[in-house]
Amino acid sequence: EHEDDRQAMLEAENMTTPPEALIRSRVCFDGGRYRESVQSLLELHQTHPAKLEIKAELNSRLGRAYDKLGETELAVIFYKAAM
């Protein structure tokens, strides 16, 4: 289980709604649409750049999506940023 998956479970338990772009990214990633997931996450980064509560998940998900796309260098950058 990834940290970003735990964040999604916490949101469900607390009945909080994450930004729409984050939800879209989660659905795209789970459906194997990694490029679309990246696009949604980059959109989220532009609209919510300072929200610390989603920053770790955003970077982690970008790392995972880039990893699935075979873009290892970008994946490593975002994995490191998630730490």
mmCIF file of C-alpha atoms in Angstrom:
data_model
loop_
_atom_site.group_PDB
_atom_site.id
_atom_site.type_symbol
_atom_site.label_atom_id
_atom_site.label_comp_id
_atom_site.label_asym_id
_atom_site.label_seq_id
_atom_site.Cartn_x
_atom_site.Cartn_y
_atom_site.Cartn_z
ATOM 1 C CA GLU A 1 0.000 0.000 0.000
ATOM 2 C CA HIS A 2 1.393 3.395 -0.996
ATOM 3 C CA GLU A 3 1.222 6.539 1.104
ATOM 4 C CA ASP A 4 -1.052 8.179 -1.469
ATOM 5 C CA ASP A 5 -3.427 5.211 -1.216
ATOM 6 C CA ARG A 6 -3.556 5.753 2.555
ATOM 7 C CA GLN A 7 -4.360 9.420 1.930
ATOM 8 C CA ALA A 8 -7.311 8.413 -0.249
ATOM 9 C CA MET A 9 -8.601 6.092 2.501
ATOM 10 C CA LEU A 10 -8.233 8.847 5.099
ATOM 11 C CA GLU A 11 -10.240 11.214 2.904
ATOM 12 C CA ALA A 12 -12.969 8.594 2.549
ATOM 13 C CA GLU A 13 -13.112 7.999 6.301
ATOM 14 C CA ASN A 14 -13.233 11.729 7.062
ATOM 15 C CA MET A 15 -15.657 12.461 4.208
ATOM 16 C CA THR A 16 -13.370 15.155 2.802
ATOM 17 C CA THR A 17 -13.327 15.858 -0.903
ATOM 18 C CA PRO A 18 -9.952 16.216 -2.608
ATOM 19 C CA PRO A 19 -9.536 18.510 -5.621
ATOM 20 C CA GLU A 20 -11.227 17.237 -8.790
ATOM 21 C CA ALA A 21 -7.921 16.946 -10.658
ATOM 22 C CA LEU A 22 -6.602 14.601 -7.966
ATOM 23 C CA ILE A 23 -9.662 12.376 -8.199
ATOM 24 C CA ARG A 24 -9.367 12.328 -11.989
ATOM 25 C CA SER A 25 -5.690 11.411 -11.694
ATOM 26 C CA ARG A 26 -6.438 8.530 -9.319
ATOM 27 C CA VAL A 27 -9.076 7.123 -11.663
ATOM 28 C CA CYS A 28 -6.832 7.471 -14.708
ATOM 29 C CA PHE A 29 -3.896 5.808 -12.941
ATOM 30 C CA ASP A 30 -6.027 2.923 -11.689
ATOM 31 C CA GLY A 31 -7.326 2.478 -15.252
ATOM 32 C CA GLY A 32 -3.819 2.357 -16.705
ATOM 33 C CA ARG A 33 -4.143 5.770 -18.347
ATOM 34 C CA TYR A 34 -0.851 7.056 -16.937
ATOM 35 C CA ARG A 35 -0.310 9.953 -19.354
ATOM 36 C CA GLU A 36 -3.765 11.339 -18.484
ATOM 37 C CA SER A 37 -2.968 10.858 -14.804
ATOM 38 C CA VAL A 38 0.195 12.941 -15.234
ATOM 39 C CA GLN A 39 -1.755 15.670 -17.039
ATOM 40 C CA SER A 40 -4.272 15.889 -14.189
ATOM 41 C CA LEU A 41 -1.502 16.016 -11.599
ATOM 42 C CA LEU A 42 0.348 18.761 -13.447
ATOM 43 C CA GLU A 43 -2.924 20.690 -13.645
ATOM 44 C CA LEU A 44 -3.319 20.241 -9.902
ATOM 45 C CA HIS A 45 0.224 21.475 -9.316
ATOM 46 C CA GLN A 46 -0.600 24.672 -11.208
ATOM 47 C CA THR A 47 -3.879 25.324 -9.383
ATOM 48 C CA HIS A 48 -2.853 24.245 -5.844
ATOM 49 C CA PRO A 49 0.955 24.668 -5.688
ATOM 50 C CA ALA A 50 1.131 25.513 -1.989
ATOM 51 C CA LYS A 51 -1.288 22.962 -0.497
ATOM 52 C CA LEU A 52 1.058 20.922 1.669
ATOM 53 C CA GLU A 53 -1.552 18.293 2.519
ATOM 54 C CA ILE A 54 -1.660 17.153 -1.108
ATOM 55 C CA LYS A 55 1.927 17.928 -2.118
ATOM 56 C CA ALA A 56 3.353 14.566 -0.997
ATOM 57 C CA GLU A 57 0.565 12.643 -2.719
ATOM 58 C CA LEU A 58 0.918 14.720 -5.862
ATOM 59 C CA ASN A 59 4.664 14.061 -6.084
ATOM 60 C CA SER A 60 4.279 10.382 -5.209
ATOM 61 C CA ARG A 61 1.594 9.868 -7.830
ATOM 62 C CA LEU A 62 3.653 11.714 -10.445
ATOM 63 C CA GLY A 63 6.573 9.439 -9.607
ATOM 64 C CA ARG A 64 4.435 6.321 -9.934
ATOM 65 C CA ALA A 65 2.862 7.452 -13.216
ATOM 66 C CA TYR A 66 6.188 8.422 -14.781
ATOM 67 C CA ASP A 67 7.595 5.102 -13.591
ATOM 68 C CA LYS A 68 4.770 3.230 -15.348
ATOM 69 C CA LEU A 69 5.452 5.278 -18.489
ATOM 70 C CA GLY A 70 9.111 4.212 -18.409
ATOM 71 C CA GLU A 71 10.289 7.765 -17.751
ATOM 72 C CA THR A 72 12.652 6.779 -14.958
ATOM 73 C CA GLU A 73 14.506 10.079 -14.584
ATOM 74 C CA LEU A 74 11.273 12.010 -14.051
ATOM 75 C CA ALA A 75 9.973 9.287 -11.747
ATOM 76 C CA VAL A 76 13.042 9.581 -9.511
ATOM 77 C CA ILE A 77 12.719 13.373 -9.338
ATOM 78 C CA PHE A 78 9.131 13.137 -8.122
ATOM 79 C CA TYR A 79 9.765 10.186 -5.795
ATOM 80 C CA LYS A 80 12.499 12.247 -4.104
ATOM 81 C CA ALA A 81 10.216 15.266 -3.881
ATOM 82 C CA ALA A 82 7.576 13.124 -2.174
ATOM 83 C CA MET A 83 9.936 12.242 0.666
#
